[in-house]
Amino acid sequence: MCDFDLYGRNRPVYKLKTTVEGQEDILVDRGETNVIFNLKATDLAGLPADYVALLTYFNTGQVSDDFTAAVDQEFRRLKGNDTRREYFMSIESIITMAESYARQEGHEKGWQEGRDEGREEAAKLLIEDTVQNQRDLDSLLTSLKAIFKDQAHIDELLAKYYYR
């Protein structure tokens, strides 16, 4: 079960088959069936009624037939087992923590990229202003050193925008 469309095709169900790489016509029968239910699928046309019932159960918790009743009963049994519940809670906690770290890392990376782009744009404008208004190169270098500590990067910027 997946709460996003893993393959981006809006299919409600993806049945996976194992093949031999380079020989996709050879199916490997491992005695298992792997199915991914896309909980965000909007087109359920042509889907068997039991699949629709299962997708509805996954999305809403609504029991509508014998199979979803059995799934619901097993789900409740597992959640009622203290050891299993702790295990599920641990997994949920790990996933939540990983998602939080990923968001934070993405946020920090975005801020850093934004700062870097802003500094790059400021340097470009300073250099262009110096060239257009025939200002002092030493003053420009002092300003660039205040913005960037890396002399190699300053040299790159000068080569890119000053010495064209």
CSV table of C-alpha atoms in Angstrom, one decimal, residues 31-134:
chain,number,residue,atom,x,y,z
A,31,GLY,CA,5.6,-18.3,-5.5
A,32,GLU,CA,4.6,-14.8,-4.4
A,33,THR,CA,2.5,-12.0,-5.7
A,34,ASN,CA,3.6,-8.5,-5.0
A,35,VAL,CA,0.9,-5.8,-5.4
A,36,ILE,CA,1.1,-2.1,-4.7
A,37,PHE,CA,-2.2,-0.4,-3.9
A,38,ASN,CA,-2.0,3.3,-4.9
A,39,LEU,CA,-4.2,5.0,-2.3
A,40,LYS,CA,-4.3,8.3,-4.3
A,41,ALA,CA,-5.6,6.8,-7.5
A,42,THR,CA,-8.6,8.6,-8.9
A,43,ASP,CA,-9.5,6.2,-11.7
A,44,LEU,CA,-10.9,3.0,-10.4
A,45,ALA,CA,-12.8,2.0,-13.6
A,46,GLY,CA,-12.5,-1.6,-14.5
A,47,LEU,CA,-11.1,-2.5,-11.1
A,48,PRO,CA,-12.6,-5.6,-9.5
A,49,ALA,CA,-15.1,-4.9,-6.7
A,50,ASP,CA,-13.0,-6.6,-4.1
A,51,TYR,CA,-10.0,-4.3,-5.0
A,52,VAL,CA,-12.3,-1.2,-4.8
A,53,ALA,CA,-13.5,-2.4,-1.4
A,54,LEU,CA,-9.9,-2.9,-0.2
A,55,LEU,CA,-8.8,0.5,-1.5
A,56,THR,CA,-11.8,2.1,0.2
A,57,TYR,CA,-10.9,0.3,3.5
A,58,PHE,CA,-7.3,1.4,3.3
A,59,ASN,CA,-8.4,5.0,2.7
A,60,THR,CA,-11.3,5.3,5.1
A,61,GLY,CA,-11.3,2.2,7.3
A,62,GLN,CA,-14.8,1.3,6.0
A,63,VAL,CA,-15.5,-2.4,6.1
A,64,SER,CA,-17.8,-3.3,3.2
A,65,ASP,CA,-17.4,-7.1,2.6
A,66,ASP,CA,-16.1,-10.3,4.2
A,67,PHE,CA,-12.6,-9.8,3.0
A,68,THR,CA,-12.3,-6.2,4.3
A,69,ALA,CA,-13.9,-7.4,7.6
A,70,ALA,CA,-11.2,-10.1,7.8
A,71,VAL,CA,-8.4,-7.5,7.1
A,72,ASP,CA,-9.9,-5.2,9.7
A,73,GLN,CA,-10.0,-8.0,12.3
A,74,GLU,CA,-6.4,-9.0,11.6
A,75,PHE,CA,-5.3,-5.4,11.7
A,76,ARG,CA,-7.0,-4.9,15.1
A,77,ARG,CA,-5.5,-8.2,16.4
A,78,LEU,CA,-2.0,-7.0,15.5
A,79,LYS,CA,-2.5,-3.6,16.9
A,80,GLY,CA,-3.9,-5.2,20.1
A,81,ASN,CA,-0.8,-7.2,20.6
A,82,ASP,CA,1.5,-5.1,22.9
A,83,THR,CA,4.7,-6.4,21.3
A,84,ARG,CA,3.4,-5.8,17.8
A,85,ARG,CA,2.0,-2.4,18.7
A,86,GLU,CA,5.3,-1.3,20.1
A,87,TYR,CA,7.0,-2.6,16.9
A,88,PHE,CA,4.5,-0.7,14.7
A,89,MET,CA,4.9,2.4,16.9
A,90,SER,CA,8.7,2.1,16.6
A,91,ILE,CA,8.4,1.9,12.8
A,92,GLU,CA,6.0,4.8,12.7
A,93,SER,CA,8.4,6.8,15.0
A,94,ILE,CA,11.4,6.0,12.8
A,95,ILE,CA,9.5,7.0,9.6
A,96,THR,CA,8.2,10.2,11.2
A,97,MET,CA,11.7,11.1,12.4
A,98,ALA,CA,13.2,10.3,9.0
A,99,GLU,CA,10.6,12.4,7.3
A,100,SER,CA,11.3,15.2,9.7
A,101,TYR,CA,15.1,15.0,9.1
A,102,ALA,CA,14.5,14.9,5.4
A,103,ARG,CA,12.3,18.0,5.5
A,104,GLN,CA,14.8,19.8,7.7
A,105,GLU,CA,17.7,18.8,5.5
A,106,GLY,CA,15.7,19.9,2.4
A,107,HIS,CA,14.8,23.2,4.1
A,108,GLU,CA,18.4,23.9,5.1
A,109,LYS,CA,19.7,22.9,1.7
A,110,GLY,CA,17.1,25.2,0.1
A,111,TRP,CA,18.1,28.1,2.3
A,112,GLN,CA,21.8,27.5,1.6
A,113,GLU,CA,21.2,27.3,-2.1
A,114,GLY,CA,19.1,30.5,-1.9
A,115,ARG,CA,21.9,32.3,0.0
A,116,ASP,CA,24.5,31.1,-2.4
A,117,GLU,CA,22.4,32.2,-5.4
A,118,GLY,CA,21.8,35.6,-3.7
A,119,ARG,CA,25.5,36.1,-3.0
A,120,GLU,CA,26.4,35.0,-6.6
A,121,GLU,CA,23.9,37.5,-8.0
A,122,ALA,CA,25.2,40.3,-5.7
A,123,ALA,CA,28.7,39.6,-6.9
A,124,LYS,CA,27.6,39.7,-10.5
A,125,LEU,CA,25.9,43.0,-10.0
A,126,LEU,CA,29.0,44.5,-8.2
A,127,ILE,CA,31.3,43.3,-11.0
A,128,GLU,CA,29.0,44.6,-13.7
A,129,ASP,CA,28.6,47.9,-11.9
A,130,THR,CA,32.4,48.2,-11.6
A,131,VAL,CA,32.9,47.5,-15.3
A,132,GLN,CA,30.1,49.8,-16.5
A,133,ASN,CA,31.1,52.7,-14.3
A,134,GLN,CA,34.8,52.1,-14.6
